[in-house]
Coordinates of N, CA and C in Angstrom, one line a residue:
M39 N -13.7 6.5 -63.8 CA -13.9 5.5 -62.7 C -12.7 5.5 -61.7
Y40 N -11.5 5.4 -62.3 CA -10.3 5.3 -61.4 C -10.1 6.7 -60.8
T41 N -10.4 7.8 -61.5 CA -10.1 9.1 -61.0 C -10.9 9.3 -59.7
G42 N -12.2 8.9 -59.7 CA -13.0 9.0 -58.5 C -12.5 8.2 -57.3
F43 N -12.0 7.0 -57.6 CA -11.4 6.1 -56.6 C -10.2 6.8 -56.0
F44 N -9.3 7.3 -56.8 CA -8.1 7.9 -56.3 C -8.4 9.2 -55.6
L45 N -9.4 10.0 -56.0 CA -9.8 11.2 -55.3 C -10.3 10.8 -53.9
C46 N -11.1 9.7 -53.8 CA -11.6 9.3 -52.6 C -10.5 8.9 -51.6
I47 N -9.5 8.1 -52.1 CA -8.3 7.7 -51.3 C -7.6 9.0 -50.9
L48 N -7.4 9.9 -51.8 CA -6.7 11.2 -51.4 C -7.4 11.9 -50.3
L49 N -8.7 12.0 -50.4 CA -9.5 12.7 -49.4 C -9.4 12.0 -48.1
L50 N -9.5 10.7 -48.1 CA -9.4 9.9 -46.9 C -8.0 10.1 -46.2
A51 N -7.0 10.1 -47.0 CA -5.6 10.3 -46.5 C -5.5 11.7 -45.9
A52 N -6.1 12.7 -46.6 CA -6.0 14.1 -46.1 C -6.7 14.2 -44.8
G53 N -7.7 13.4 -44.5 CA -8.5 13.4 -43.3 C -7.7 12.9 -42.1
C54 N -6.7 12.0 -42.4 CA -5.9 11.4 -41.3 C -4.8 12.3 -41.0
S55 N -4.6 12.5 -39.7 CA -3.5 13.4 -39.3 C -2.9 12.9 -38.0
V56 N -1.7 13.3 -37.8 CA -1.0 13.0 -36.5 C -1.3 14.1 -35.6
E57 N -1.8 13.8 -34.4 CA -2.1 14.9 -33.4 C -0.8 15.4 -32.9
R58 N -0.6 16.7 -32.9 CA 0.6 17.3 -32.3 C 0.3 17.6 -30.9
T59 N 1.2 17.3 -30.0 CA 1.1 17.6 -28.6 C 1.7 18.9 -28.3
D60 N 1.0 19.6 -27.4 CA 1.5 20.9 -26.9 C 2.4 20.6 -25.8
E61 N 3.7 21.1 -25.8 CA 4.6 20.8 -24.7 C 4.6 21.9 -23.7
Q62 N 3.8 23.0 -23.8 CA 3.8 24.1 -22.9 C 3.1 23.6 -21.6
K63 N 3.9 23.5 -20.5 CA 3.3 23.1 -19.2 C 2.3 24.0 -18.7
I64 N 1.1 23.4 -18.3 CA 0.1 24.2 -17.6 C 0.3 24.1 -16.1
K65 N 0.5 22.8 -15.6 CA 0.8 22.7 -14.2 C 1.4 21.3 -13.9
D66 N 2.1 21.1 -12.8 CA 2.5 19.8 -12.4 C 1.4 19.1 -11.8
L67 N 1.4 17.7 -12.0 CA 0.3 16.9 -11.5 C 0.8 16.3 -10.2
D68 N -0.2 16.2 -9.2 CA 0.1 15.4 -8.0 C 0.0 13.9 -8.4
F69 N 0.8 13.1 -7.7 CA 0.8 11.7 -8.0 C 1.3 10.9 -6.8
V70 N 1.1 9.6 -6.8 CA 1.6 8.7 -5.8 C 2.2 7.5 -6.5
I71 N 3.2 7.0 -5.9 CA 3.8 5.7 -6.4 C 3.0 4.6 -5.8
V72 N 2.6 3.7 -6.7 CA 1.7 2.6 -6.3 C 2.4 1.3 -6.1
E73 N 2.2 0.7 -4.9 CA 2.8 -0.6 -4.6 C 1.9 -1.7 -5.3
E74 N 2.4 -2.8 -5.5 CA 1.7 -3.9 -6.1 C 0.4 -4.2 -5.4
S75 N 0.3 -4.2 -4.1 CA -0.9 -4.5 -3.4 C -2.0 -3.4 -3.6
Q76 N -1.7 -2.2 -4.1 CA -2.6 -1.2 -4.3 C -3.1 -1.0 -5.8
M77 N -2.5 -1.9 -6.7 CA -2.9 -1.8 -8.1 C -4.3 -2.3 -8.4
P78 N -4.9 -1.7 -9.3 CA -6.2 -2.2 -9.7 C -6.1 -3.6 -10.4
E79 N -7.2 -4.4 -10.3 CA -7.2 -5.7 -10.9 C -6.8 -5.6 -12.4
G80 N -5.9 -6.5 -12.8 CA -5.5 -6.6 -14.2 C -4.2 -5.8 -14.5
L81 N -3.9 -4.8 -13.7 CA -2.7 -4.1 -14.1 C -1.4 -4.9 -13.8
M82 N -1.4 -5.6 -12.7 CA -0.2 -6.4 -12.4 C 0.0 -7.5 -13.5
T83 N -1.1 -8.1 -14.0 CA -1.0 -9.1 -15.1 C -0.3 -8.5 -16.3
L84 N -0.7 -7.2 -16.7 CA -0.1 -6.5 -17.9 C 1.4 -6.3 -17.6
I85 N 1.7 -5.9 -16.4 CA 3.1 -5.7 -16.1 C 3.9 -7.0 -16.2
E86 N 3.4 -8.0 -15.7 CA 4.1 -9.3 -15.7 C 4.3 -9.8 -17.2
E87 N 3.4 -9.5 -18.1 CA 3.5 -9.9 -19.5 C 4.6 -9.1 -20.2
K88 N 4.8 -7.8 -19.8 CA 5.7 -6.9 -20.5 C 7.1 -6.7 -19.8
K89 N 7.3 -7.1 -18.6 CA 8.4 -6.7 -17.8 C 9.8 -7.2 -18.3
Q90 N 9.9 -8.2 -19.2 CA 11.1 -8.7 -19.7 C 11.9 -7.7 -20.5
E91 N 11.1 -6.8 -21.2 CA 11.7 -5.8 -22.1 C 11.3 -4.4 -21.5
A92 N 11.9 -3.3 -21.9 CA 11.5 -2.0 -21.5 C 10.1 -1.8 -22.1
F93 N 9.2 -1.1 -21.3 CA 7.9 -0.9 -21.7 C 7.3 0.4 -21.1
K94 N 6.2 0.9 -21.7 CA 5.5 2.0 -21.2 C 4.0 1.7 -21.4
L95 N 3.2 1.9 -20.4 CA 1.7 1.7 -20.6 C 0.9 2.6 -19.7
V96 N -0.3 2.8 -20.1 CA -1.3 3.6 -19.4 C -2.5 2.7 -19.1
F97 N -3.0 2.8 -17.8 CA -4.1 2.0 -17.4 C -5.1 3.0 -16.7
D98 N -6.3 3.2 -17.3 CA -7.2 4.1 -16.8 C -8.4 3.4 -16.1
T99 N -8.8 4.0 -15.0 CA -10.0 3.6 -14.3 C -11.0 4.8 -14.4
E100 N -12.1 4.7 -13.8 CA -13.1 5.9 -13.8 C -12.5 7.1 -13.2
K101 N -11.7 7.0 -12.1 CA -11.2 8.2 -11.4 C -9.7 8.3 -11.4
D102 N -9.0 7.3 -11.8 CA -7.5 7.4 -11.8 C -6.8 7.0 -13.1
K103 N -5.7 7.6 -13.3 CA -4.8 7.2 -14.4 C -3.5 6.6 -13.9
Y104 N -3.2 5.4 -14.3 CA -2.0 4.7 -13.9 C -1.0 4.8 -15.0
I105 N 0.2 5.3 -14.8 CA 1.2 5.4 -15.8 C 2.3 4.5 -15.3
V106 N 2.7 3.6 -16.2 CA 3.7 2.6 -15.8 C 4.9 2.7 -16.8
V107 N 6.1 2.7 -16.2 CA 7.3 2.7 -17.0 C 8.2 1.6 -16.5
G108 N 8.6 0.6 -17.4 CA 9.4 -0.5 -17.0 C 10.7 -0.4 -17.8
Y109 N 11.8 -0.8 -17.2 CA 13.1 -0.7 -17.8 C 13.7 -2.1 -18.2
G110 N 12.9 -3.1 -18.2 CA 13.3 -4.4 -18.7 C 14.3 -5.1 -17.7
R111 N 14.8 -6.2 -18.3 CA 15.7 -7.1 -17.5 C 17.0 -6.3 -17.2
Q112 N 17.4 -6.4 -15.9 CA 18.7 -5.9 -15.4 C 19.5 -7.0 -14.8
K113 N 20.8 -7.0 -14.9 CA 21.6 -8.2 -14.5 C 21.7 -8.3 -13.0
T114 N 21.4 -7.2 -12.2 CA 21.5 -7.3 -10.8 C 20.3 -6.6 -10.2
N115 N 20.2 -6.6 -8.8 CA 19.2 -5.9 -8.1 C 19.8 -4.5 -7.7
G116 N 19.1 -3.7 -7.0 CA 19.6 -2.5 -6.5 C 19.2 -1.2 -7.3
Y117 N 18.3 -1.4 -8.3 CA 17.9 -0.3 -9.1 C 16.7 0.4 -8.5
S118 N 16.6 1.7 -8.7 CA 15.4 2.5 -8.4 C 15.0 3.4 -9.5
I119 N 13.9 4.0 -9.5 CA 13.4 4.8 -10.5 C 12.9 6.1 -9.9
S120 N 13.2 7.2 -10.5 CA 12.7 8.5 -10.0 C 11.8 9.1 -11.1
V121 N 10.8 9.9 -10.6 CA 9.9 10.6 -11.5 C 10.5 12.0 -11.5
E122 N 11.0 12.4 -12.7 CA 11.7 13.7 -12.8 C 10.6 14.8 -13.1
E123 N 9.6 14.4 -13.9 CA 8.5 15.4 -14.2 C 7.2 14.6 -14.5
L124 N 6.1 15.2 -14.0 CA 4.8 14.7 -14.4 C 3.9 16.0 -14.5
Y125 N 3.5 16.4 -15.7 CA 2.8 17.6 -15.8 C 1.7 17.5 -17.0
I126 N 0.9 18.5 -17.0 CA -0.2 18.5 -18.0 C 0.0 19.7 -18.9
T127 N -0.3 19.5 -20.2 CA -0.4 20.6 -21.2 C -1.8 20.7 -21.6
S128 N -2.1 21.5 -22.6 CA -3.4 21.7 -23.1 C -4.0 20.4 -23.7
N129 N -3.2 19.4 -24.1 CA -3.8 18.2 -24.7 C -3.1 16.9 -24.4
A130 N -2.2 16.9 -23.4 CA -1.5 15.7 -23.0 C -0.9 15.8 -21.6
V131 N -0.6 14.6 -21.1 CA 0.1 14.4 -19.8 C 1.5 14.0 -20.2
Y132 N 2.5 14.6 -19.6 CA 3.9 14.3 -19.9 C 4.5 13.7 -18.7
I133 N 5.3 12.6 -18.9 CA 6.0 12.0 -17.8 C 7.5 11.8 -18.2
N134 N 8.4 12.0 -17.3 CA 9.8 11.8 -17.5 C 10.3 11.0 -16.3
T135 N 10.9 9.8 -16.5 CA 11.4 9.0 -15.4 C 12.9 8.8 -15.7
N136 N 13.6 8.3 -14.6 CA 15.0 8.0 -14.7 C 15.3 6.8 -14.0
L137 N 16.0 5.8 -14.6 CA 16.5 4.6 -13.9 C 17.8 4.9 -13.2
I138 N 17.8 4.6 -11.9 CA 19.0 4.9 -11.1 C 19.6 3.5 -10.7
G139 N 20.9 3.4 -11.1 CA 21.6 2.1 -10.8 C 22.0 2.0 -9.4
P140 N 22.5 0.8 -9.0 CA 23.0 0.6 -7.7 C 24.1 1.6 -7.4
S141 N 24.1 2.1 -6.2 CA 25.2 3.1 -5.8 C 26.5 2.3 -5.4
K142 N 27.6 3.0 -5.6 CA 28.9 2.3 -5.2 C 28.9 1.9 -3.8
G143 N 29.3 0.7 -3.5 CA 29.4 0.2 -2.2 C 28.1 -0.4 -1.7
E144 N 27.0 -0.3 -2.5 CA 25.8 -0.9 -2.1 C 25.9 -2.4 -2.3
A145 N 25.4 -3.2 -1.4 CA 25.4 -4.6 -1.5 C 24.3 -5.0 -2.5
I146 N 24.8 -5.6 -3.6 CA 23.9 -6.1 -4.6 C 24.0 -7.6 -4.9
S147 N 23.0 -8.2 -5.4 CA 23.1 -9.6 -5.8 C 23.1 -9.7 -7.3
E148 N 23.8 -10.8 -7.7 CA 23.8 -11.1 -9.2 C 22.5 -11.8 -9.5
V149 N 21.4 -11.2 -9.2 CA 20.1 -11.8 -9.5 C 19.4 -10.8 -10.4
E150 N 18.8 -11.3 -11.4 CA 18.1 -10.5 -12.4 C 17.0 -9.7 -11.7
S151 N 16.8 -8.5 -12.1 CA 15.6 -7.7 -11.6 C 14.9 -7.0 -12.8
F152 N 13.7 -6.6 -12.6 CA 12.9 -6.0 -13.6 C 12.3 -4.7 -13.1
P153 N 13.1 -3.7 -13.0 CA 12.6 -2.4 -12.3 C 11.5 -1.8 -13.2
Y154 N 10.4 -1.4 -12.5 CA 9.4 -0.6 -13.1 C 8.8 0.3 -12.0
I155 N 8.0 1.3 -12.4 CA 7.4 2.2 -11.5 C 5.9 2.4 -12.0
V156 N 5.0 2.5 -11.0 CA 3.6 2.7 -11.3 C 3.2 4.0 -10.6
V157 N 2.8 5.0 -11.4 CA 2.4 6.3 -10.9 C 0.9 6.4 -11.1
K158 N 0.3 6.9 -10.0 CA -1.2 7.1 -10.1 C -1.4 8.6 -9.9
T159 N -2.2 9.1 -10.8 CA -2.7 10.5 -10.8 C -4.2 10.5 -11.1
E160 N -4.7 11.7 -11.0 CA -6.2 11.9 -11.3 C -6.4 11.5 -12.8
Y161 N -7.6 11.0 -13.0 CA -8.0 10.6 -14.4 C -8.1 11.9 -15.2
L162 N -7.5 11.9 -16.3 CA -7.6 13.0 -17.3 C -7.8 12.4 -18.7
D163 N -8.7 12.9 -19.4 CA -9.0 12.3 -20.7 C -8.0 12.9 -21.7
K164 N -6.7 12.6 -21.5 CA -5.6 13.1 -22.4 C -4.6 11.9 -22.6
S165 N -4.0 12.0 -23.7 CA -2.9 11.0 -24.0 C -1.7 11.3 -23.1
V166 N -0.9 10.3 -23.0 CA 0.3 10.4 -22.2 C 1.5 10.4 -23.1
V167 N 2.4 11.3 -22.9 CA 3.7 11.4 -23.7 C 4.8 11.0 -22.7
F168 N 5.6 9.9 -23.1 CA 6.7 9.5 -22.3 C 8.0 10.1 -22.8
E169 N 8.7 10.8 -21.9 CA 9.9 11.5 -22.4 C 11.1 10.7 -21.9

């Protein structure tokens, strides 16, 4: 009785696997940086809920994929974010962003900021890997 139970558990565990992502770039993806006024309904609400801490999220619509990277609370303003890479592999979309701090001599305020970037690209039925 127990042998069959453990065999069943073993078979179920063997059926579960972690999908490996292929890192071999097929092509770069075209994208646009989306302003708050251009975001689909509901996306800004998600960002507001998460922006206090660093976060990453994906928001899909029928024709677009929105990839969001937030860097959490910063002590001042003056930050920007660059998209270093956005490309597709055989089974995933890869994105690499970089937080850029205020430049020397730039007038900044001692006001908290919550830098994030929203990237819109074509809808692809693939998972997103944040680098």
